[in-house]
Amino acid sequence: MLYKMAVENSAFSLDDSMTESTRLVLKERNDGIIDKRPRKVSHTRKLVVMVAGLVQQFVSVGLGFGLSIMYVELIAVFDAKRSDAALIQGLYLGLAVGTGIVLTGVIKKVGPGPTIIVGSIVACIGLFTSSFAQNLSTIIGLTGVVAGLGMSTCYLSAFISISWIFHEDPGFPLVCLTIGSSLGQFVIPFLYEYFISEYHWSGAFILVSGIALQCIPFGVIIYTSREYFVKSDLNNDDRKDSSTCEGYTVLLKDIVLWILLFDFLIIALSGNVEAWFIVDIMTSRGYTRESGSILVSALGFANFIGRVSGSTLRFKCTKIPTVYHWLWLCPVIAFGHILVINVVGYWGVFAACILQGAAFGMNNSQTPTIMFEASGLARYPQAMSMVNLMYGIGNLFSNVIGGVIRDSFGQYDIAYYIAAGVTILITFNSAIVSCILHRRRRREVQYDSLK
């Protein structure tokens, strides 16, 4: 009604004393058309949406990392090759993280809330029906493909909804959002271990399918917050290329984006070797599966500490590009890879996992902000979908390549050394990006001084 009156009278004055629930911000553009802006969002609403996004990350990523426990069990149950069993976890995380690039347009059109609800149901069906599988190939299809595709909408929708509701400055909230995945990596492997011990692998699939359904109520919360979303900055020219295709075209013209995407791909190929294979490594050294499961959760806990530290770092260092921090983080990650495979003794491996997990968590926490700084609000869904595609490809092939290396050479050492070398390469690439960004910032300062 208020909007109709504004159009008819060509004017509408807003009283600052109006309540938040009734306020509409109307802005008249240069062409005389009046835009209807979303309602002003309260801090409570922002917090609720943030919690909903954290749950999406917790479930979608946590279920994937928990499959490293199932990996060892299924090898024994079906007498399978490691390269074959690795496809379950690889496909799940590859699709859950990487297929968002084909769903970006759907999420932007339908909204993140409904896509989360549908995706959660599809993932539940895939995991539940895996319980009745008679062979490994069926589990690969149901868990790896069906559940992975279902969770892909939950994963990407979390980033999009946070960027839309914290549209004024989403850098810090986006870093905080990644904490959900480390919490999932910490908690859910414990649940896998307990479920397998008590109810066998088939019963474990039934129980973890219920975890997937936990995304639904939080998807409803995101859906009810849709009126607060801002999808582009209407004060600048981002409107002109905020559509999906145009956004991709603009982004792919930037050399910085190409370097960053390459870095995201190779760090996804190398960064998770501990999470993928530490259980198998420890069992091959004579330890129990439960001991390996503790190390997976330790990695998740360290990852959580790293992401909290990354959030604090982003909050304190707002005046420098976030990619600068990769110059010192990547060498630490490389050192962690070397330690994990060379340290003798359980507690030595435990300490090495803590070091690598914390550094890798801090590194990963900064990815969404790095891309937001490179793309802007209007093109951020497209930019993040491309990042997720790189992560998806990396997660798929790193898992399979590691399994092939183990089948071929009888150990994982080569995979860890490759991971260390790749991480050093990312350090050099980050230095190149930092130099380019420094020159751009200096030109912007010079331009502003001439105005």
Coordinates of C-alpha atoms in Angstrom, one line a residue:
M1 CA 0.0 0.0 0.0
L2 CA 2.8 2.4 0.9
Y3 CA 4.6 1.7 -2.4
K4 CA 1.3 2.2 -4.4
M5 CA 0.8 5.6 -2.7
A6 CA 4.4 6.6 -3.4
V7 CA 4.0 5.8 -7.1
E8 CA 0.7 7.7 -7.4
N9 CA 1.9 10.8 -5.7
S10 CA 5.5 10.6 -7.1
A11 CA 6.7 11.4 -3.6
F12 CA 7.0 9.6 -0.3
S13 CA 8.5 10.9 2.9
L14 CA 9.8 8.5 5.5
D15 CA 9.7 9.4 9.2
D16 CA 12.8 8.3 11.0
S17 CA 10.6 7.2 13.9
M18 CA 8.9 4.5 11.9
T19 CA 9.5 1.0 13.1
E20 CA 11.8 -1.4 11.4
S21 CA 9.0 -3.8 10.5
T22 CA 7.1 -1.1 8.5
R23 CA 9.9 0.9 7.0
L24 CA 10.4 0.8 3.2
V25 CA 13.3 2.6 1.6
L26 CA 12.2 4.2 -1.7
K27 CA 14.8 5.8 -3.9
E28 CA 14.1 7.7 -7.1
R29 CA 16.6 6.9 -9.8
N30 CA 17.8 9.3 -12.5
D31 CA 15.3 8.0 -15.0
G32 CA 12.3 8.8 -12.8
I33 CA 11.6 5.2 -11.8
I34 CA 11.1 4.6 -8.1
D35 CA 13.0 1.6 -6.7
K36 CA 11.5 -0.5 -3.8
R37 CA 14.3 -1.2 -1.5
P38 CA 14.4 -4.1 1.0
R39 CA 13.4 -3.4 4.6
K40 CA 16.1 -2.4 6.9
V41 CA 17.5 -5.4 8.6
S42 CA 18.1 -5.7 12.4
H43 CA 21.1 -7.1 14.1
T44 CA 19.0 -10.0 15.4
R45 CA 17.9 -10.9 11.9
K46 CA 21.5 -10.8 10.7
L47 CA 22.6 -13.1 13.5
V48 CA 19.8 -15.6 12.8
V49 CA 20.7 -15.8 9.1
M50 CA 24.4 -16.2 10.0
V51 CA 23.5 -19.1 12.3
A52 CA 21.4 -20.6 9.4
G53 CA 24.4 -20.3 7.1
L54 CA 26.7 -21.8 9.6
V55 CA 24.5 -24.9 9.8
Q56 CA 24.5 -25.3 6.0
Q57 CA 28.3 -25.3 6.1
F58 CA 28.4 -27.6 9.2
V59 CA 26.2 -30.3 7.6
S60 CA 27.3 -30.2 4.0
V61 CA 31.1 -30.2 4.6
G62 CA 31.0 -32.2 7.8
L63 CA 29.2 -35.1 6.1
G64 CA 31.9 -35.2 3.5
F65 CA 34.8 -35.2 5.9
G66 CA 33.1 -37.9 7.9
L67 CA 33.2 -40.2 4.9
S68 CA 37.0 -40.6 5.5
I69 CA 35.9 -42.9 8.4
M70 CA 33.5 -44.7 6.2
Y71 CA 36.2 -45.0 3.6
V72 CA 38.3 -47.4 5.7
E73 CA 35.2 -49.4 6.7
L74 CA 34.0 -49.9 3.1
I75 CA 37.4 -51.0 1.9
A76 CA 37.3 -53.8 4.4
V77 CA 33.6 -54.7 3.8
F78 CA 33.7 -54.8 0.0
D79 CA 37.4 -55.7 -0.3
A80 CA 37.7 -52.7 -2.6
K81 CA 40.6 -50.8 -4.1
R82 CA 41.4 -47.6 -2.3
S83 CA 41.1 -45.6 -5.6
D84 CA 37.5 -47.0 -6.0
A85 CA 36.4 -46.3 -2.4
A86 CA 37.9 -42.8 -2.6
L87 CA 35.4 -42.0 -5.3
I88 CA 32.6 -41.8 -2.7
Q89 CA 34.2 -39.0 -0.7
G90 CA 35.7 -37.4 -3.7
L91 CA 32.4 -37.3 -5.7
Y92 CA 30.4 -36.1 -2.7
L93 CA 32.7 -33.2 -1.8
G94 CA 33.4 -32.5 -5.5
L95 CA 29.8 -32.2 -6.4
A96 CA 28.7 -30.6 -3.1
V97 CA 31.2 -27.8 -3.4
G98 CA 31.7 -27.6 -7.2
T99 CA 28.3 -27.8 -8.9
G100 CA 27.1 -24.5 -7.6
I101 CA 28.3 -22.9 -10.8
V102 CA 25.4 -24.5 -12.7
L103 CA 22.9 -23.6 -9.9
T104 CA 23.8 -20.0 -9.4
G105 CA 21.1 -18.7 -11.7
V106 CA 18.5 -21.0 -10.0
I107 CA 19.5 -19.9 -6.5
K108 CA 19.4 -16.2 -7.5
K109 CA 16.0 -16.6 -9.2
V110 CA 14.2 -18.9 -6.7
G111 CA 16.1 -17.8 -3.6
P112 CA 18.5 -19.7 -1.3
G113 CA 15.8 -20.8 1.1
P114 CA 13.8 -23.1 -1.2
T115 CA 16.9 -24.5 -2.8
I116 CA 18.3 -25.4 0.6
I117 CA 15.1 -27.3 1.5
V118 CA 15.0 -29.3 -1.8
G119 CA 18.7 -30.0 -1.6
S120 CA 18.6 -31.3 1.9
I121 CA 15.8 -33.7 1.0
V122 CA 17.7 -35.0 -2.0
A123 CA 20.8 -35.5 0.1
C124 CA 18.9 -37.4 2.7
I125 CA 17.4 -39.8 0.1
G126 CA 20.9 -40.5 -1.3
L127 CA 22.4 -41.3 2.1
F128 CA 19.4 -43.3 3.3
T129 CA 19.2 -45.5 0.3
S130 CA 23.0 -46.2 0.5
S131 CA 22.2 -48.3 3.6
F132 CA 20.6 -50.9 1.4
A133 CA 23.4 -51.1 -1.2
Q134 CA 24.8 -54.5 -2.1
N135 CA 28.0 -53.2 -3.8
L136 CA 30.4 -50.3 -3.7
S137 CA 29.3 -48.9 -7.1
T138 CA 25.8 -48.3 -5.7
I139 CA 27.1 -46.4 -2.7
I140 CA 29.3 -44.3 -5.1
G141 CA 26.2 -43.3 -7.1
L142 CA 23.9 -42.7 -4.1
T143 CA 26.2 -41.0 -1.6
G144 CA 28.8 -39.6 -4.0
V145 CA 26.5 -38.3 -6.7
V146 CA 23.0 -38.0 -5.3
A147 CA 23.8 -36.7 -1.8
G148 CA 26.6 -34.6 -3.2
L149 CA 24.3 -32.9 -5.7
G150 CA 21.7 -32.3 -3.0
M151 CA 24.2 -30.7 -0.6
S152 CA 25.6 -28.4 -3.4
T153 CA 22.6 -26.1 -3.1
C154 CA 23.0 -25.9 0.7
Y155 CA 26.7 -25.1 0.4
L156 CA 26.5 -22.3 -2.1
S157 CA 23.2 -20.8 -0.8
A158 CA 24.9 -20.1 2.5
F159 CA 27.5 -17.8 0.9
I160 CA 24.9 -16.1 -1.3
S161 CA 22.5 -15.4 1.6
I162 CA 25.2 -14.0 3.8
S163 CA 26.5 -11.7 1.1
W164 CA 23.0 -10.4 0.5
I165 CA 22.0 -9.7 4.1
F166 CA 25.4 -8.3 5.1
H167 CA 25.6 -6.3 1.8
E168 CA 27.1 -3.2 3.4
D169 CA 30.4 -5.0 4.3
P170 CA 30.2 -8.8 4.0
G171 CA 34.0 -9.4 4.3
F172 CA 34.1 -10.3 8.0
P173 CA 30.8 -12.3 8.0
L174 CA 31.9 -14.3 5.0
V175 CA 35.1 -15.3 6.9
C176 CA 33.0 -16.2 10.0
L177 CA 30.7 -18.3 7.8
T178 CA 33.5 -20.7 7.0
I179 CA 33.8 -21.6 10.7
G180 CA 30.7 -23.8 10.2
S181 CA 32.6 -26.2 7.9
S182 CA 35.5 -26.7 10.4
L183 CA 32.9 -27.4 13.2
G184 CA 31.4 -30.0 10.9
Q185 CA 34.8 -31.6 10.3
F186 CA 35.4 -31.7 14.0
V187 CA 32.0 -33.1 15.2
I188 CA 30.5 -35.3 12.5
P189 CA 33.5 -37.7 12.1
F190 CA 32.9 -38.6 15.8
L191 CA 29.3 -39.4 14.9
Y192 CA 30.4 -41.6 12.0
E193 CA 32.7 -43.5 14.2
Y194 CA 30.0 -44.0 16.9
F195 CA 27.3 -45.0 14.3
I196 CA 29.6 -47.5 12.6
S197 CA 30.7 -49.1 15.9
E198 CA 27.2 -49.4 17.2
Y199 CA 25.1 -50.0 14.0
H200 CA 27.5 -51.2 11.4
W201 CA 28.1 -49.3 8.2
S202 CA 24.5 -49.7 6.8
G203 CA 22.9 -48.4 10.0
A204 CA 25.4 -45.5 10.0
F205 CA 24.1 -44.4 6.6
I206 CA 20.5 -44.3 7.9
L207 CA 21.5 -42.2 10.9
V208 CA 23.7 -39.7 9.0
S209 CA 20.9 -39.2 6.5
G210 CA 19.0 -37.6 9.4
I211 CA 21.8 -35.1 9.8
A212 CA 21.2 -33.9 6.2
L213 CA 17.6 -33.0 7.1
Q214 CA 18.8 -30.6 9.8
C215 CA 19.4 -28.0 7.0
I216 CA 15.6 -27.7 6.3
P217 CA 14.5 -25.6 9.3
F218 CA 17.4 -23.3 8.8
G219 CA 16.5 -23.1 5.1
V220 CA 13.1 -21.9 6.2
I221 CA 14.7 -19.2 8.3
I222 CA 16.7 -18.0 5.3
Y223 CA 13.5 -18.0 3.2
T224 CA 11.6 -15.9 5.7
S225 CA 14.5 -13.4 5.6
R226 CA 14.2 -12.9 1.8
E227 CA 12.7 -9.4 2.1
Y228 CA 15.9 -8.1 3.7
F229 CA 18.2 -9.3 0.9
V230 CA 20.1 -6.8 -1.3
K231 CA 21.4 -8.4 -4.4
S232 CA 23.3 -5.5 -5.9
D233 CA 24.4 -2.0 -5.2
L234 CA 21.9 0.1 -6.9
N235 CA 24.0 3.2 -6.4
N236 CA 26.6 2.2 -9.0
D237 CA 26.9 0.4 -12.3
D238 CA 26.9 -3.1 -10.8
R239 CA 23.3 -3.3 -12.0
K240 CA 24.5 -3.5 -15.6
D241 CA 26.4 -6.8 -15.1
S242 CA 24.7 -8.4 -12.2
S243 CA 23.0 -11.0 -14.3
T244 CA 24.6 -14.5 -14.3
C245 CA 26.1 -14.5 -17.8
E246 CA 27.2 -10.9 -17.8
G247 CA 28.7 -11.3 -14.4
Y248 CA 30.9 -14.2 -15.6
T249 CA 32.0 -12.3 -18.7
V250 CA 33.2 -9.3 -16.6
L251 CA 35.0 -11.5 -14.1
L252 CA 36.8 -13.6 -16.6
K253 CA 38.4 -10.5 -18.1
D254 CA 40.5 -10.0 -14.9
I255 CA 43.9 -11.7 -14.8
V256 CA 43.8 -11.6 -11.0
L257 CA 40.7 -13.8 -11.0
W258 CA 42.4 -16.4 -13.2
I259 CA 45.4 -16.5 -10.9
L260 CA 43.2 -16.9 -7.8
L261 CA 41.1 -19.6 -9.4
F262 CA 44.2 -21.5 -10.3
D263 CA 45.4 -21.2 -6.7
F264 CA 42.1 -22.4 -5.4
L265 CA 42.2 -25.4 -7.7
I266 CA 45.6 -26.6 -6.7
I267 CA 45.1 -25.9 -2.9
A268 CA 42.0 -28.0 -3.1
L269 CA 44.0 -30.7 -4.9
S270 CA 46.6 -30.8 -2.2
G271 CA 45.3 -29.3 1.1
N272 CA 43.1 -32.1 2.4
V273 CA 45.5 -35.0 2.1
E274 CA 45.5 -35.3 5.9
A275 CA 41.7 -35.3 6.2
W276 CA 41.3 -37.8 3.4
F277 CA 43.9 -40.4 4.3
I278 CA 45.1 -40.0 7.9
V279 CA 42.8 -42.8 9.1
D280 CA 44.2 -45.2 6.5
I281 CA 47.7 -44.2 7.3
M282 CA 47.3 -44.8 11.0
T283 CA 45.7 -48.2 10.5
S284 CA 48.5 -49.2 8.2
R285 CA 50.9 -48.3 11.0
G286 CA 49.2 -50.6 13.4
Y287 CA 46.8 -48.1 15.1
T288 CA 43.1 -48.7 15.4
R289 CA 40.5 -47.0 13.2
E290 CA 39.3 -45.1 16.4
S291 CA 42.8 -43.6 16.8
G292 CA 42.6 -42.4 13.2
S293 CA 39.2 -41.0 13.8
I294 CA 40.5 -38.9 16.6
L295 CA 43.1 -37.4 14.3
V296 CA 40.4 -36.4 11.8
S297 CA 38.4 -34.7 14.5
A298 CA 41.7 -33.1 15.7
L299 CA 42.2 -31.7 12.2
G300 CA 38.6 -30.3 12.4
F301 CA 39.2 -28.7 15.8
A302 CA 42.5 -27.1 14.5
N303 CA 40.7 -26.0 11.4
F304 CA 38.1 -24.3 13.6
I305 CA 40.8 -22.5 15.6
G306 CA 42.4 -21.4 12.3
R307 CA 39.1 -20.1 10.9
V308 CA 38.4 -18.2 14.1
S309 CA 41.9 -16.7 14.0
G310 CA 41.3 -15.9 10.3
S311 CA 38.1 -14.1 11.2
T312 CA 39.9 -12.1 13.9
L313 CA 42.7 -11.3 11.5
R314 CA 40.2 -10.0 8.9
F315 CA 38.4 -7.9 11.5
K316 CA 41.7 -6.3 12.6
C317 CA 43.3 -5.9 9.2
T318 CA 40.7 -4.2 7.1
K319 CA 43.0 -1.9 5.2
I320 CA 45.0 -4.4 3.3
P321 CA 43.9 -7.0 0.7
T322 CA 43.2 -10.4 2.4
V323 CA 45.4 -12.3 -0.1
Y324 CA 48.5 -10.7 1.6
H325 CA 48.1 -13.2 4.4
W326 CA 48.6 -16.1 2.1
L327 CA 52.3 -15.1 1.7
W328 CA 53.1 -16.5 5.2
L329 CA 50.2 -19.0 5.7
C330 CA 51.1 -21.2 2.6
P331 CA 54.7 -22.0 3.8
V332 CA 53.3 -23.1 7.2
I333 CA 50.8 -25.4 5.5
A334 CA 53.6 -26.9 3.4
F335 CA 55.7 -27.5 6.5
G336 CA 52.7 -29.2 8.1
H337 CA 52.4 -31.6 5.2
I338 CA 56.0 -32.6 5.5
L339 CA 55.7 -33.1 9.3
V340 CA 52.6 -35.3 9.1
I341 CA 54.2 -37.9 6.9
N342 CA 57.7 -37.9 8.5
V343 CA 56.9 -37.7 12.3
V344 CA 57.1 -41.0 14.1
G345 CA 54.7 -41.6 17.0
Y346 CA 51.0 -41.0 17.5
W347 CA 51.3 -37.8 19.5
G348 CA 53.9 -36.4 17.1
V349 CA 51.4 -36.9 14.2
F350 CA 48.7 -35.4 16.4
A351 CA 50.7 -32.2 16.9
A352 CA 51.6 -32.0 13.2
C353 CA 47.9 -32.4 12.3
I354 CA 47.1 -29.5 14.7
L355 CA 49.7 -27.3 13.0
Q356 CA 48.6 -28.1 9.5
G357 CA 44.9 -28.0 10.3
A358 CA 45.1 -24.5 11.9
A359 CA 47.1 -23.0 9.1
F360 CA 44.9 -24.6 6.4
G361 CA 41.7 -23.4 8.3
M362 CA 43.0 -19.8 8.5
N363 CA 43.9 -20.0 4.8
N364 CA 40.5 -21.3 3.7
S365 CA 38.6 -18.9 5.9
Q366 CA 39.9 -16.0 3.8
T367 CA 38.8 -17.4 0.4
P368 CA 35.2 -15.9 0.4
T369 CA 36.6 -12.5 1.3
I370 CA 39.3 -12.6 -1.2
M371 CA 36.8 -13.3 -3.9
F372 CA 34.4 -10.6 -2.6
E373 CA 37.2 -8.1 -2.8
A374 CA 38.0 -9.2 -6.3
S375 CA 34.4 -9.3 -7.6
G376 CA 32.1 -6.9 -5.7
L377 CA 28.6 -7.5 -4.4
A378 CA 26.6 -7.8 -7.7
R379 CA 29.0 -10.4 -9.2
Y380 CA 29.8 -12.2 -6.0
P381 CA 27.4 -15.2 -6.5
Q382 CA 29.1 -15.9 -9.9
A383 CA 32.6 -15.4 -8.4
M384 CA 31.9 -17.7 -5.5
S385 CA 30.4 -20.4 -7.7
M386 CA 33.6 -20.4 -9.8
V387 CA 35.6 -20.8 -6.6
N388 CA 33.4 -23.7 -5.5
L389 CA 33.9 -25.2 -9.0
M390 CA 37.7 -25.2 -8.5
Y391 CA 37.3 -26.6 -5.0
G392 CA 34.9 -29.3 -6.3
I393 CA 37.3 -30.4 -9.0
G394 CA 40.2 -30.4 -6.6
N395 CA 38.4 -32.3 -3.9
L396 CA 37.3 -35.0 -6.4
F397 CA 40.7 -35.6 -8.0
S398 CA 42.8 -35.2 -4.9
N399 CA 41.0 -38.0 -3.3
V400 CA 41.2 -40.3 -6.3
I401 CA 44.8 -39.4 -7.0
G402 CA 45.8 -40.2 -3.4
G403 CA 44.0 -43.6 -3.7
V404 CA 45.9 -44.4 -6.9
I405 CA 49.2 -43.4 -5.3
R406 CA 48.5 -45.7 -2.4
D407 CA 47.5 -48.6 -4.6
S408 CA 50.5 -48.2 -6.9
F409 CA 53.3 -47.5 -4.4
G410 CA 51.9 -48.9 -1.2
Q411 CA 52.1 -45.6 0.7
Y412 CA 50.9 -42.0 0.6
D413 CA 54.3 -40.3 1.0
I414 CA 54.4 -39.0 -2.6
A415 CA 51.0 -37.4 -2.3
Y416 CA 52.2 -35.4 0.8
Y417 CA 55.4 -34.2 -0.9
I418 CA 53.4 -33.1 -3.9
A419 CA 51.0 -31.2 -1.6
A420 CA 53.9 -29.4 0.0
G421 CA 55.4 -28.4 -3.3
V422 CA 52.1 -27.2 -4.7
T423 CA 51.5 -25.0 -1.6
I424 CA 54.9 -23.3 -2.1
L425 CA 53.8 -22.6 -5.7
I426 CA 50.6 -20.9 -4.3
T427 CA 52.9 -18.7 -2.2
F428 CA 54.6 -17.3 -5.4
N429 CA 51.2 -16.9 -7.1
S430 CA 49.9 -14.9 -4.1
A431 CA 53.0 -12.7 -4.3
I432 CA 52.1 -11.9 -7.9
V433 CA 48.5 -11.1 -7.1
S434 CA 49.7 -8.9 -4.2
C435 CA 51.9 -6.9 -6.5
I436 CA 49.1 -6.4 -9.0
L437 CA 46.7 -5.3 -6.3
H438 CA 49.3 -3.0 -4.8
R439 CA 49.7 -1.3 -8.2
R440 CA 46.0 -1.0 -8.6
R441 CA 45.5 0.6 -5.2
R442 CA 48.3 3.1 -5.9
R443 CA 46.7 4.1 -9.2
E444 CA 43.3 4.5 -7.5
V445 CA 44.9 6.8 -4.9
Q446 CA 46.5 8.8 -7.6
Y447 CA 43.2 9.1 -9.5
D448 CA 41.3 10.2 -6.4
S449 CA 43.9 12.8 -5.6
L450 CA 43.4 14.3 -9.1
K451 CA 39.7 14.7 -8.7

